[in-house]
XYZ file of C-alpha atoms in Angstrom:
691
model
C 25.829 -13.549 79.438
C 24.409 -17.045 79.450
C 22.330 -17.883 76.474
C 18.635 -17.571 77.083
C 16.877 -20.851 77.380
C 13.687 -19.702 75.627
C 12.884 -17.636 72.593
C 11.354 -14.163 72.651
C 7.616 -14.177 73.147
C 5.536 -11.481 71.507
C 1.777 -11.056 71.625
C 1.181 -14.035 69.438
C 4.665 -15.209 68.612
C 4.921 -18.969 69.101
C 8.156 -20.661 69.944
C 9.027 -24.323 70.368
C 9.232 -26.004 73.772
C 12.747 -27.021 74.922
C 12.392 -30.364 73.193
C 9.985 -30.968 70.378
C 8.015 -34.208 70.246
C 9.675 -35.202 66.980
C 13.189 -34.545 68.289
C 15.382 -36.900 70.236
C 18.331 -35.022 71.724
C 20.103 -38.274 72.499
C 19.568 -39.762 69.078
C 23.184 -38.976 68.193
C 26.074 -38.399 70.590
C 27.514 -34.916 70.756
C 30.776 -36.095 69.283
C 31.839 -39.408 67.805
C 35.172 -40.970 68.859
C 36.415 -40.508 65.278
C 36.145 -36.738 65.546
C 39.491 -35.168 66.536
C 38.696 -31.645 67.721
C 42.344 -30.461 67.953
C 43.182 -31.611 64.436
C 39.978 -30.172 62.989
C 40.245 -26.819 64.759
C 43.935 -26.356 63.813
C 43.607 -27.562 60.190
C 44.826 -25.033 57.625
C 42.157 -22.721 56.208
C 44.062 -20.331 53.931
C 42.414 -17.203 52.580
C 40.735 -17.874 49.260
C 38.247 -16.405 46.815
C 34.517 -16.907 47.403
C 33.259 -20.346 46.455
C 36.390 -22.274 47.534
C 36.116 -24.821 50.339
C 38.972 -23.547 52.482
C 39.414 -26.509 54.838
C 42.597 -28.205 53.557
C 42.706 -26.009 50.451
C 46.079 -25.616 48.751
C 46.671 -22.590 46.574
C 47.784 -23.309 43.018
C 50.993 -21.806 41.623
C 50.111 -20.539 38.106
C 53.576 -21.347 36.748
C 53.442 -24.863 38.146
C 49.949 -25.378 36.748
C 51.115 -24.231 33.351
C 54.149 -26.494 33.443
C 51.975 -29.463 34.406
C 50.218 -29.214 31.058
C 53.480 -29.840 29.117
C 53.906 -33.386 27.820
C 56.676 -35.597 29.234
C 59.051 -35.861 26.255
C 59.038 -32.133 25.332
C 59.543 -31.324 29.005
C 62.539 -33.691 29.381
C 64.059 -32.657 26.060
C 63.818 -28.956 26.974
C 65.256 -29.631 30.440
C 68.172 -31.612 28.934
C 69.028 -28.966 26.324
C 68.989 -26.243 28.974
C 71.148 -28.435 31.194
C 73.796 -28.823 28.456
C 73.772 -25.133 27.590
C 73.765 -24.257 31.284
C 76.833 -26.481 31.907
C 78.740 -24.810 29.076
C 77.641 -21.387 30.342
C 78.933 -22.309 33.779
C 82.345 -23.474 32.514
C 83.021 -20.482 30.303
C 81.267 -18.062 32.607
C 83.523 -18.798 35.563
C 86.649 -18.379 33.386
C 85.351 -15.081 32.031
C 84.520 -13.725 35.480
C 87.883 -14.763 36.891
C 89.730 -13.097 34.037
C 87.783 -9.895 34.566
C 88.659 -9.974 38.258
C 92.351 -10.510 37.492
C 92.347 -7.674 34.998
C 90.577 -5.178 37.219
C 90.923 -5.671 40.970
C 93.452 -8.453 41.446
C 96.487 -7.741 43.594
C 99.925 -9.157 43.019
C 101.097 -12.157 45.047
C 97.681 -13.076 46.563
C 97.519 -15.505 49.389
C 96.304 -19.061 48.870
C 93.268 -18.359 51.048
C 92.235 -15.357 48.960
C 92.532 -17.381 45.742
C 90.367 -20.127 47.228
C 87.727 -17.715 48.534
C 87.477 -15.840 45.233
C 87.345 -19.056 43.211
C 84.600 -20.598 45.337
C 82.615 -17.354 45.382
C 82.769 -16.990 41.616
C 81.735 -20.597 41.066
C 78.798 -20.237 43.460
C 77.584 -16.976 41.966
C 77.867 -18.198 38.366
C 76.216 -21.506 39.269
C 73.328 -19.659 40.962
C 72.843 -17.427 37.926
C 72.952 -20.352 35.535
C 70.473 -22.400 37.636
C 68.115 -19.441 37.894
C 68.164 -18.609 34.176
C 68.364 -22.032 32.556
C 66.412 -23.788 35.318
C 63.527 -21.475 34.691
C 63.635 -21.893 30.917
C 64.124 -25.648 31.210
C 61.430 -26.017 33.924
C 63.748 -28.025 36.160
C 61.425 -27.656 39.216
C 58.642 -29.400 37.269
C 61.015 -32.182 36.291
C 62.008 -32.584 39.930
C 58.367 -32.661 41.052
C 57.302 -35.159 38.418
C 60.221 -37.575 38.356
C 63.030 -36.987 40.843
C 60.936 -36.457 43.980
C 58.797 -39.625 43.522
C 61.926 -41.646 42.782
C 63.593 -40.462 45.987
C 60.433 -41.023 48.014
C 60.444 -44.694 47.031
C 63.838 -45.131 48.665
C 62.382 -44.243 52.075
C 61.149 -47.316 53.993
C 57.533 -47.789 54.889
C 58.440 -47.733 58.564
C 60.011 -44.304 58.295
C 56.956 -42.947 56.507
C 54.662 -44.390 59.129
C 56.796 -42.880 61.879
C 56.704 -39.443 60.192
C 52.925 -39.710 59.844
C 52.558 -40.692 63.489
C 54.738 -37.787 64.608
C 52.680 -35.353 62.485
C 49.437 -36.643 63.944
C 50.775 -36.414 67.493
C 51.958 -32.856 66.815
C 48.481 -31.946 65.614
C 46.940 -33.528 68.687
C 49.133 -31.416 70.936
C 47.561 -28.248 69.534
C 45.277 -26.781 72.144
C 41.850 -25.742 70.789
C 41.098 -23.991 74.084
C 44.242 -21.851 74.219
C 42.173 -18.681 73.922
C 40.182 -19.574 77.033
C 43.356 -20.227 79.026
C 44.952 -16.939 77.971
C 41.728 -14.998 78.648
C 41.332 -16.098 82.235
C 39.013 -19.074 81.739
C 41.513 -21.881 82.433
C 38.939 -23.725 84.615
C 36.480 -23.821 81.714
C 39.213 -25.088 79.354
C 40.081 -27.850 81.788
C 36.442 -28.856 82.059
C 36.087 -29.037 78.276
C 39.294 -31.036 77.813
C 37.752 -34.000 79.586
C 34.680 -34.188 77.334
C 33.879 -35.199 73.777
C 33.235 -31.885 72.019
C 31.764 -31.773 68.525
C 32.295 -29.077 65.910
C 28.834 -27.692 66.752
C 29.721 -27.471 70.449
C 33.098 -25.887 69.717
C 31.740 -23.130 67.498
C 28.855 -22.431 69.908
C 31.164 -22.151 72.927
C 33.657 -20.007 70.988
C 30.813 -17.664 70.048
C 29.829 -17.372 73.702
C 33.438 -16.769 74.658
C 33.795 -13.937 72.136
C 30.662 -12.349 73.581
C 32.040 -12.717 77.093
C 35.332 -11.061 76.159
C 33.438 -7.908 75.107
C 33.079 -7.170 78.852
C 35.292 -8.792 81.528
C 32.328 -8.850 83.861
C 30.825 -11.684 81.858
C 33.885 -13.974 82.055
C 32.937 -15.429 85.493
C 29.450 -16.222 84.219
C 30.979 -17.971 81.204
C 33.252 -20.036 83.444
C 30.348 -20.942 85.684
C 28.166 -22.082 82.791
C 30.896 -24.222 81.258
C 31.840 -25.652 84.603
C 28.227 -26.688 85.238
C 27.323 -28.053 81.792
C 30.591 -28.778 80.017
C 30.209 -29.244 76.285
C 26.462 -28.659 76.603
C 27.002 -25.084 77.800
C 25.078 -22.377 75.980
C 23.178 -25.083 74.082
C 20.424 -24.302 71.644
C 17.070 -23.763 73.449
C 15.864 -27.148 72.180
C 18.911 -28.740 73.895
C 19.725 -30.429 70.562
C 23.467 -30.397 69.803
C 23.600 -32.404 66.565
C 21.484 -33.160 63.503
C 20.469 -36.789 62.937
C 22.052 -38.244 59.809
C 24.127 -35.141 58.957
C 26.629 -35.298 56.110
C 30.373 -34.823 56.574
C 30.706 -31.838 54.280
C 30.423 -28.907 56.664
C 33.088 -26.626 58.114
C 31.215 -24.814 60.865
C 34.282 -22.795 61.814
C 33.833 -20.835 58.575
C 30.164 -21.644 58.051
C 30.891 -23.398 54.781
C 29.049 -26.326 53.148
C 30.915 -28.199 50.394
C 28.601 -28.990 47.477
C 31.038 -30.520 44.986
C 34.264 -29.956 43.073
C 35.042 -27.195 40.615
C 36.170 -28.824 37.376
C 39.693 -28.521 35.990
C 38.689 -26.976 32.646
C 39.907 -23.847 30.813
C 36.608 -22.077 31.341
C 37.143 -22.043 35.124
C 39.558 -19.610 36.828
C 42.893 -21.217 37.676
C 42.470 -20.575 41.423
C 39.241 -22.613 41.552
C 40.205 -25.592 39.431
C 40.010 -28.958 41.207
C 39.110 -27.183 44.484
C 36.071 -27.934 46.583
C 33.065 -25.760 45.839
C 31.379 -24.277 48.892
C 28.735 -21.751 49.937
C 28.761 -19.718 53.124
C 26.806 -16.768 54.607
C 29.198 -14.261 52.980
C 27.998 -15.568 49.595
C 24.420 -16.497 50.464
C 23.962 -12.985 51.825
C 23.560 -11.773 48.233
C 20.955 -14.531 47.564
C 21.155 -17.319 45.012
C 18.859 -18.132 42.122
C 19.017 -21.691 40.733
C 17.163 -22.730 37.542
C 16.872 -26.247 36.234
C 14.265 -28.836 35.233
C 12.928 -31.403 37.688
C 15.289 -34.299 38.332
C 18.532 -32.368 37.770
C 19.461 -32.309 41.472
C 18.352 -28.870 42.672
C 16.739 -30.304 45.835
C 19.149 -33.123 46.639
C 22.408 -31.340 45.712
C 21.605 -27.753 46.619
C 18.520 -27.164 48.762
C 18.996 -30.014 51.238
C 22.751 -29.385 51.880
C 22.161 -25.633 52.355
C 19.202 -26.316 54.668
C 21.380 -28.746 56.616
C 24.170 -26.173 56.891
C 21.794 -23.489 58.126
C 20.291 -25.827 60.706
C 23.771 -26.745 62.003
C 24.720 -23.074 62.185
C 21.491 -22.439 64.118
C 22.514 -25.119 66.648
C 25.889 -23.367 66.880
C 24.118 -20.059 67.553
C 25.206 -18.268 64.352
C 22.124 -18.444 62.106
C 18.393 -18.999 61.826
C 16.830 -21.029 59.058
C 13.451 -21.040 57.282
C 12.987 -23.841 54.738
C 9.920 -23.885 52.457
C 8.883 -26.685 50.156
C 6.263 -29.297 49.365
C 5.355 -31.726 52.097
C 7.047 -34.553 50.183
C 10.217 -32.604 49.253
C 13.424 -34.112 50.664
C 14.586 -31.163 52.741
C 15.636 -33.140 55.733
C 13.723 -35.013 58.449
C 11.514 -33.211 60.943
C 14.179 -33.808 63.584
C 16.282 -31.102 61.924
C 13.755 -28.405 62.787
C 12.342 -26.717 65.895
C 9.067 -25.683 64.248
C 7.355 -27.716 61.550
C 4.319 -26.021 59.998
C 2.212 -28.307 57.820
C -1.160 -26.731 56.883
C -3.524 -29.495 55.872
C -1.872 -32.082 58.116
C -3.998 -32.776 61.259
C -0.917 -33.943 63.146
C 0.892 -30.624 62.682
C 1.770 -29.015 66.021
C 2.056 -25.403 64.802
C -0.094 -23.133 62.735
C 0.894 -20.062 60.717
C 0.253 -16.442 61.503
C -1.153 -14.984 58.272
C -0.176 -11.481 59.371
C 3.428 -12.278 60.307
C 2.965 -10.646 63.708
C 3.155 -7.221 62.091
C 2.645 -4.391 64.563
C 0.985 -2.114 61.990
C -2.431 -3.364 60.737
C -2.052 -1.579 57.407
C 1.315 -3.257 56.809
C -0.100 -6.651 57.738
C -3.062 -6.188 55.416
C -0.909 -5.059 52.534
C 1.332 -8.103 52.688
C -1.628 -10.468 52.974
C -3.396 -8.881 49.994
C -0.313 -9.293 47.758
C -0.101 -12.980 48.779
C -3.799 -13.662 48.133
C -3.929 -12.323 44.570
C -2.890 -14.600 41.723
C -0.303 -13.453 39.203
C -2.852 -12.580 36.569
C -4.638 -10.143 38.915
C -1.640 -8.193 40.204
C -3.004 -5.105 38.396
C -5.725 -4.942 41.051
C -3.233 -5.180 43.935
C -3.639 -1.553 45.026
C -7.425 -1.699 45.326
C -7.140 -5.077 47.057
C -4.707 -3.700 49.627
C -7.032 -0.795 50.329
C -10.064 -3.089 50.726
C -8.221 -5.372 53.138
C -6.905 -2.451 55.169
C -10.454 -1.085 55.490
C -11.519 -4.186 57.468
C -8.323 -5.364 59.150
C -7.637 -1.976 60.781
C -11.081 -1.580 62.347
C -11.137 -5.232 63.495
C -7.755 -4.879 65.181
C -8.828 -1.648 66.881
C -12.020 -3.293 68.175
C -10.686 -6.684 69.279
C -6.920 -6.050 69.797
C -6.164 -8.956 67.484
C -6.271 -9.688 63.778
C -9.301 -11.423 62.203
C -9.188 -15.127 61.450
C -9.791 -16.503 57.988
C -13.536 -17.013 58.463
C -14.019 -13.594 60.109
C -12.022 -11.852 57.418
C -13.895 -13.593 54.653
C -17.246 -12.527 56.136
C -16.170 -8.882 56.440
C -14.787 -8.749 52.887
C -17.849 -10.457 51.522
C -20.049 -7.812 53.171
C -22.133 -10.040 55.435
C -24.459 -7.711 57.378
C -24.157 -9.599 60.674
C -20.344 -9.450 60.612
C -20.295 -5.718 59.786
C -22.900 -4.959 62.448
C -20.891 -6.839 65.055
C -17.727 -4.960 64.069
C -19.535 -1.565 64.319
C -20.825 -2.501 67.766
C -17.384 -3.622 68.977
C -15.827 -0.353 67.699
C -18.473 1.621 69.576
C -17.704 -0.260 72.784
C -13.976 0.373 72.309
C -14.597 4.057 71.533
C -12.927 3.830 68.101
C -15.981 4.048 65.821
C -15.370 7.648 64.778
C -11.820 6.887 63.624
C -12.862 4.023 61.358
C -16.383 5.006 60.287
C -15.214 6.342 56.959
C -13.427 3.087 56.094
C -16.498 1.037 56.921
C -18.766 3.367 54.896
C -16.471 3.060 51.860
C -16.439 -0.715 52.216
C -20.257 -0.725 52.369
C -20.488 1.354 49.171
C -18.191 -1.039 47.354
C -20.290 -4.080 48.277
C -22.235 -5.520 45.357
C -20.297 -3.695 42.607
C -18.798 -5.689 39.757
C -15.285 -4.432 40.490
C -15.494 -4.895 44.247
C -12.026 -6.158 45.332
C -13.569 -7.410 48.576
C -15.498 -10.095 46.811
C -12.358 -11.194 44.954
C -10.384 -11.434 48.199
C -13.220 -13.304 49.881
C -13.177 -15.884 47.077
C -9.405 -16.282 47.453
C -9.713 -16.671 51.219
C -12.233 -19.469 50.624
C -9.257 -21.591 49.543
C -7.884 -21.329 53.078
C -11.274 -21.701 54.772
C -11.363 -25.491 54.277
C -11.890 -28.277 56.861
C -8.364 -29.532 56.164
C -6.954 -26.193 57.436
C -9.088 -26.095 60.577
C -7.104 -24.384 63.321
C -4.072 -23.759 61.112
C -4.538 -19.981 60.889
C -6.461 -19.190 64.103
C -5.874 -15.846 65.744
C -8.180 -16.162 68.745
C -6.257 -18.868 70.586
C -8.624 -21.691 69.722
C -6.474 -23.393 67.086
C -2.829 -24.462 66.900
C -0.194 -22.061 68.213
C 0.570 -19.762 65.259
C 4.192 -19.217 64.303
C 5.111 -15.586 63.471
C 8.048 -14.665 61.305
C 9.272 -11.818 63.468
C 11.439 -14.147 65.616
C 14.312 -14.185 63.098
C 16.626 -12.734 65.741
C 16.705 -16.155 67.491
C 18.469 -19.328 66.230
C 15.244 -21.029 65.123
C 14.983 -23.829 62.560
C 11.642 -23.659 60.732
C 10.227 -25.986 58.078
C 7.063 -25.021 56.189
C 5.423 -27.972 54.399
C 3.114 -26.831 51.641
C 0.096 -28.958 50.610
C 0.925 -28.880 46.933
C -0.810 -32.142 46.054
C -4.105 -31.697 47.921
C -4.496 -27.889 47.743
C -2.148 -26.547 45.028
C -3.579 -23.032 44.797
C -3.594 -22.628 48.605
C 0.017 -23.821 48.620
C 0.918 -21.090 46.112
C -0.688 -18.436 48.279
C 1.028 -19.684 51.413
C 4.394 -19.841 49.670
C 4.047 -16.225 48.523
C 2.896 -15.183 52.012
C 5.687 -16.875 53.953
C 8.447 -15.665 51.608
C 7.065 -12.132 51.733
C 6.916 -12.255 55.537
C 10.515 -13.491 55.737
C 11.837 -10.748 53.456
C 9.920 -8.168 55.442
C 10.970 -9.499 58.851
C 14.645 -9.993 57.887
C 14.996 -6.372 56.838
C 13.191 -5.073 59.937
C 15.340 -6.882 62.534
C 17.053 -4.721 65.120
C 19.523 -7.461 66.078
C 21.208 -8.707 62.869
C 23.997 -10.695 64.517
C 22.468 -13.976 63.280
C 22.458 -14.809 59.582
C 18.835 -15.283 58.500
C 18.723 -17.939 55.750
C 15.737 -18.790 53.531
C 15.541 -21.853 51.289
C 12.611 -22.131 48.847
C 12.444 -25.400 46.952
C 10.082 -24.037 44.321
C 9.885 -20.260 44.192
C 7.729 -19.932 41.084
C 4.668 -18.898 43.141
C 6.572 -17.091 45.874
C 7.954 -14.135 43.965
C 6.314 -10.811 43.236
C 7.637 -7.298 42.657
C 7.678 -6.443 46.378
C 9.560 -9.644 47.278
C 12.150 -9.120 44.538
C 12.860 -5.607 45.866
C 13.069 -7.027 49.385
C 15.602 -9.694 48.321
C 17.959 -6.987 47.095
C 17.666 -5.091 50.360
C 18.568 -8.167 52.408
C 22.260 -7.842 51.438
C 22.735 -5.242 54.140
C 20.627 -7.076 56.709
C 22.813 -10.200 57.137
C 20.157 -12.319 55.427
C 19.886 -14.204 52.130
C 17.672 -16.576 50.161
C 18.192 -19.638 48.001
C 15.454 -19.602 45.356
C 14.878 -22.526 42.989
C 12.894 -22.507 39.779
C 12.187 -25.158 37.172
C 12.060 -22.494 34.443
C 11.945 -18.724 34.314
C 8.793 -19.009 32.215
C 6.940 -19.747 35.477
C 7.539 -16.089 36.412
C 5.806 -13.120 34.821
C 8.073 -11.627 32.173
C 8.262 -8.297 34.029
C 9.882 -10.054 36.998
C 12.605 -12.041 35.234
C 15.177 -9.281 34.608
C 14.629 -7.585 38.017
C 15.097 -10.969 39.746
C 18.402 -11.548 37.950
C 19.513 -8.103 39.066
C 18.376 -8.606 42.669
C 20.360 -11.801 43.310
C 24.153 -11.891 43.438
C 24.587 -15.625 42.749
C 23.176 -17.443 39.736
C 23.165 -21.189 39.112
C 22.161 -23.032 35.938
C 21.501 -26.800 35.972
C 21.665 -29.140 32.936
C 18.751 -29.114 30.546
C 17.497 -25.572 30.990
C 15.628 -24.103 28.023
C 17.590 -21.903 25.622
C 15.429 -18.894 26.492
C 16.342 -19.383 30.133
C 19.989 -19.802 29.164
C 19.829 -16.439 27.321
C 19.230 -14.531 30.560
C 22.098 -16.321 32.263
C 24.379 -15.700 29.269
C 23.517 -11.982 29.208
C 24.038 -11.668 32.956
C 27.467 -13.349 32.775
C 28.572 -11.234 29.815
C 31.656 -11.706 27.623
C 35.389 -12.090 28.113
C 38.488 -11.788 25.878
C 39.851 -14.993 24.336
C 42.708 -15.539 21.935
C 41.451 -16.747 18.600
C 43.901 -18.329 16.133
C 43.103 -18.335 12.416
C 45.115 -20.511 10.026
C 45.002 -19.646 6.305
C 46.293 -21.950 3.528
C 47.082 -20.545 0.063
C 48.698 -22.214 -3.004
C 52.478 -21.775 -3.059
C 53.485 -19.735 -6.171
C 56.904 -18.546 -4.990
C 60.308 -19.362 -6.502
C 61.668 -19.812 -9.992
C 61.404 -22.444 -12.662
C 63.093 -25.191 -10.656
C 60.715 -24.807 -7.664
C 57.704 -24.678 -9.951
C 58.768 -27.864 -11.724
C 59.310 -29.495 -8.368
C 55.766 -28.512 -7.247
C 54.298 -29.891 -10.464
C 56.086 -33.188 -9.948
C 54.884 -33.383 -6.334
C 51.310 -32.719 -7.462
C 51.538 -35.417 -10.107
C 52.947 -37.958 -7.653
C 50.915 -37.209 -4.500
C 47.825 -35.477 -5.869
C 48.225 -32.569 -3.436
C 49.040 -28.954 -4.147
C 51.882 -27.286 -2.276
C 50.482 -24.597 0.035
C 51.744 -21.885 2.346
C 50.344 -21.495 5.827
C 49.770 -18.192 7.662
C 48.685 -18.022 11.340
C 46.878 -14.972 12.755
C 46.191 -14.574 16.487
C 43.903 -11.885 17.876
C 41.854 -11.118 20.997
C 38.104 -11.340 20.487
C 35.106 -11.100 22.845
C 33.149 -14.274 23.372
C 30.272 -15.177 25.682
C 31.453 -16.884 28.834
C 28.648 -19.405 28.424
C 26.344 -19.323 25.420
C 22.631 -20.226 25.728
C 23.324 -23.280 23.575
C 26.132 -24.494 25.825
C 23.947 -24.088 28.910
C 21.037 -25.872 27.288
C 22.859 -28.766 25.622
C 26.505 -29.083 26.725
C 26.245 -29.347 30.530
C 26.907 -32.902 31.744
C 24.482 -34.545 34.170
C 25.218 -33.836 37.827
C 26.975 -30.571 37.033
C 25.993 -26.930 37.191
C 27.354 -23.538 36.191
C 27.352 -21.016 39.038
C 28.554 -17.473 39.441
C 29.059 -15.911 42.870
C 29.037 -12.486 44.474
C 30.061 -11.957 48.062
C 28.446 -9.372 50.353
C 31.755 -7.448 50.210
C 31.307 -7.059 46.449
C 33.937 -9.635 45.385
C 32.788 -11.533 42.289
C 33.614 -14.928 40.881
C 32.952 -15.635 37.148
C 30.853 -18.657 36.162
C 32.286 -21.948 37.399
C 31.567 -25.417 36.047
C 31.011 -27.525 39.179
C 30.558 -31.258 39.577
C 27.900 -31.579 42.286
C 28.282 -35.363 42.574
C 31.586 -35.198 44.421
C-alpha cells in the first residue's frame, strides 16, 4: 500500500537518488500560512466545458448575458412601458376574473371569509401572471440587477458586510477536508493531518493514496500507519520534494488544471467561455496540442513553462510523469523542478541518455535509432538504414548482452575489420554465430558500395562521437548513468537540455530520438494510471511520420504531448496535414504566416452567421404631390429621397480566416481549439494569455 520509495530499476534504467544534488527539499515549506486547505478544498468547482478554469467558475445565464448588452435608456424605457401596461392589465384583469367567477361558480349569500379568500387569490394569481409576462418582456430582473440591488446594498452598513464576510469565512473553515478519512475508518490519520500545515500537493497525494487504500480494506491500516508516522509527508514523492521552488499560483491540483489566461468576451467566443479563465488539464492534453507562432510571441513563457510546471506538480502529487525537452537556455523552469536533468555536452550533467530507450527488442531499438539519425532530406532511405542498423545491433546484443556504444556502433557500421572480427569472435564464444552469420555477411557485402547506408549512418553518428559528449551515451557502465524512457509508469520529472548552440545538428537528432522514445514508451506502458506528459519547446526537428502516428495513438494511453513550432514550413509538406489530424488541440499565436493560418482555418472549418444586407433605391412612389415634394427636398438639401430594404440570411463563414490569424490577433493573445479525450470539442477561442 505505501508508496514505493524508489523507482523501478531495469537492466540499464537509471533513476534519481532520493534527493538530487540540485534540489533542496526544504527550500520552500510544504504549506504557507496563507494557504487555507479547508476553503480551497471546498471551493465550488461546477461542471463546465473543456478549457474552462472551474475553480470559482460561475455559469453564465444566456438571457442575462443578452440583457446585459442592452443600453441603459432603452432598457429603462422598455421596463417602464411594460410596468404601465402591466398595471393596467392587473387592474382590469382582476375585475374580469372576478366577474367570470360570479357569473359561473359563485353561490348566493357568500360569507365574508369566502369573499376575502377569493379576492386575495384572484389578485395574487393575476399579479403573478402579469409579473411573469410583462416582467419578462420588460426585463425587470436585469433592471433589478443593474440598479435596484446596488442601491439597496449601499444602505447596508460596512460593519454588517464585514460581519457577513467573517461568518462566511468561518463557515468555510469549518468544512472538514478529511471527512472521507473519518467516515472510512481512518479517523486517527485525519486527526494527525489536522495538526499540520498541508499544501495542495500534499492533499492531492494523500487523497490518491486513500482512494487506493479503499480499494481493499486490508490496506487501510497501512495507510493509517504511514500517515501517523509521517503526517503531511506521507506517501511523498521518491525525491522527498513536496513543492516546486518559485511556483505560480495558477494551479488547481484537485482537477489537474493550470490556468493560462482569460477567454475574451467577444462574439467569436462561445457564450459559456466568455470572460472565464482558460485552463488545460490531462483530459484535454491527452489529445495532444500543437502550438504555432513566431519567436517572441510567448509560446515558451505563456504555454510551455506553465504546462511543464503543472505536470511537475502533478508528478509530486503522484498523478503524472513529465518529460520536458528544449534548448539548454530555454526558460522551462529551474533544475530544481526536475528529478533527472540530461544535458549532453555539459560536463557537469549527472545523467546520460540511453540511445536505445531501454527497448527489449534489438530490432525495435535499432529501427527507432535509425529514424532519429537520418535527416529529413534522407527519409527515403529510412528502410535500408533500419536494416543496416539492425544487422549490427542484433548481433552485438546477442554477443555482449548489451547494446553498442556510439563509438562501437560507428566502427561496425563503417566496416572496420577489427571491430567486425571482434564481433564474430564474441558471437562464436556465445554460441550465436550461426544465427547472425547471414546478417554479418550481408553487411560485409554492402561495405564500400556507393549506396551503403552503413557509411551514411556512421557519418551521422560522428556528430555524437565528440569529446563534448564523452560519457553521455555510454552503454558499458563507464560513463554517466543513462536514463531510459521506459520508466514512464513512475512519477518522474525529466528535463532534456539540447545543445542547440554548440551542436545544432546533434541537438536535432537527439530531439527526434527522445520524442520518438517517449511516444513509443507511452503506448507500451502496462500501468497507465499516471498521465504521461511531454512538452517540446521546438518540435520542428522532432517529428517524423512514425512519431505523428504515435501521437495519435497516445489518446488511449493516458498520455499527451505539447508540441511547439515557429512555422509549419519547418516540417516536410507531407507531415503537415497528418500532424493537424493527429492532434486534438490547435493553438495559433499572433504573427503566424498566412500559409500557416490556412491550415488552421481549414481545420476549424466554417459556421453559420446572420448576414444583413441593406439596399437603398430612389423613391418613385406616390402621385404628383409626393413627386413635387421630393423635387423640392432635392433642390433644398441636395439629397435624393430613397427607400431602404433590409435582407437577413444565414451564410457560412470561416470561423477564423488566414488573414485574421496572420494580422488581426493582438499581442499576448492566441486562438485555441480543444478536444477532450472523451470526444467533446470546443470551437476556436480567443484567449488573453497575459492575465
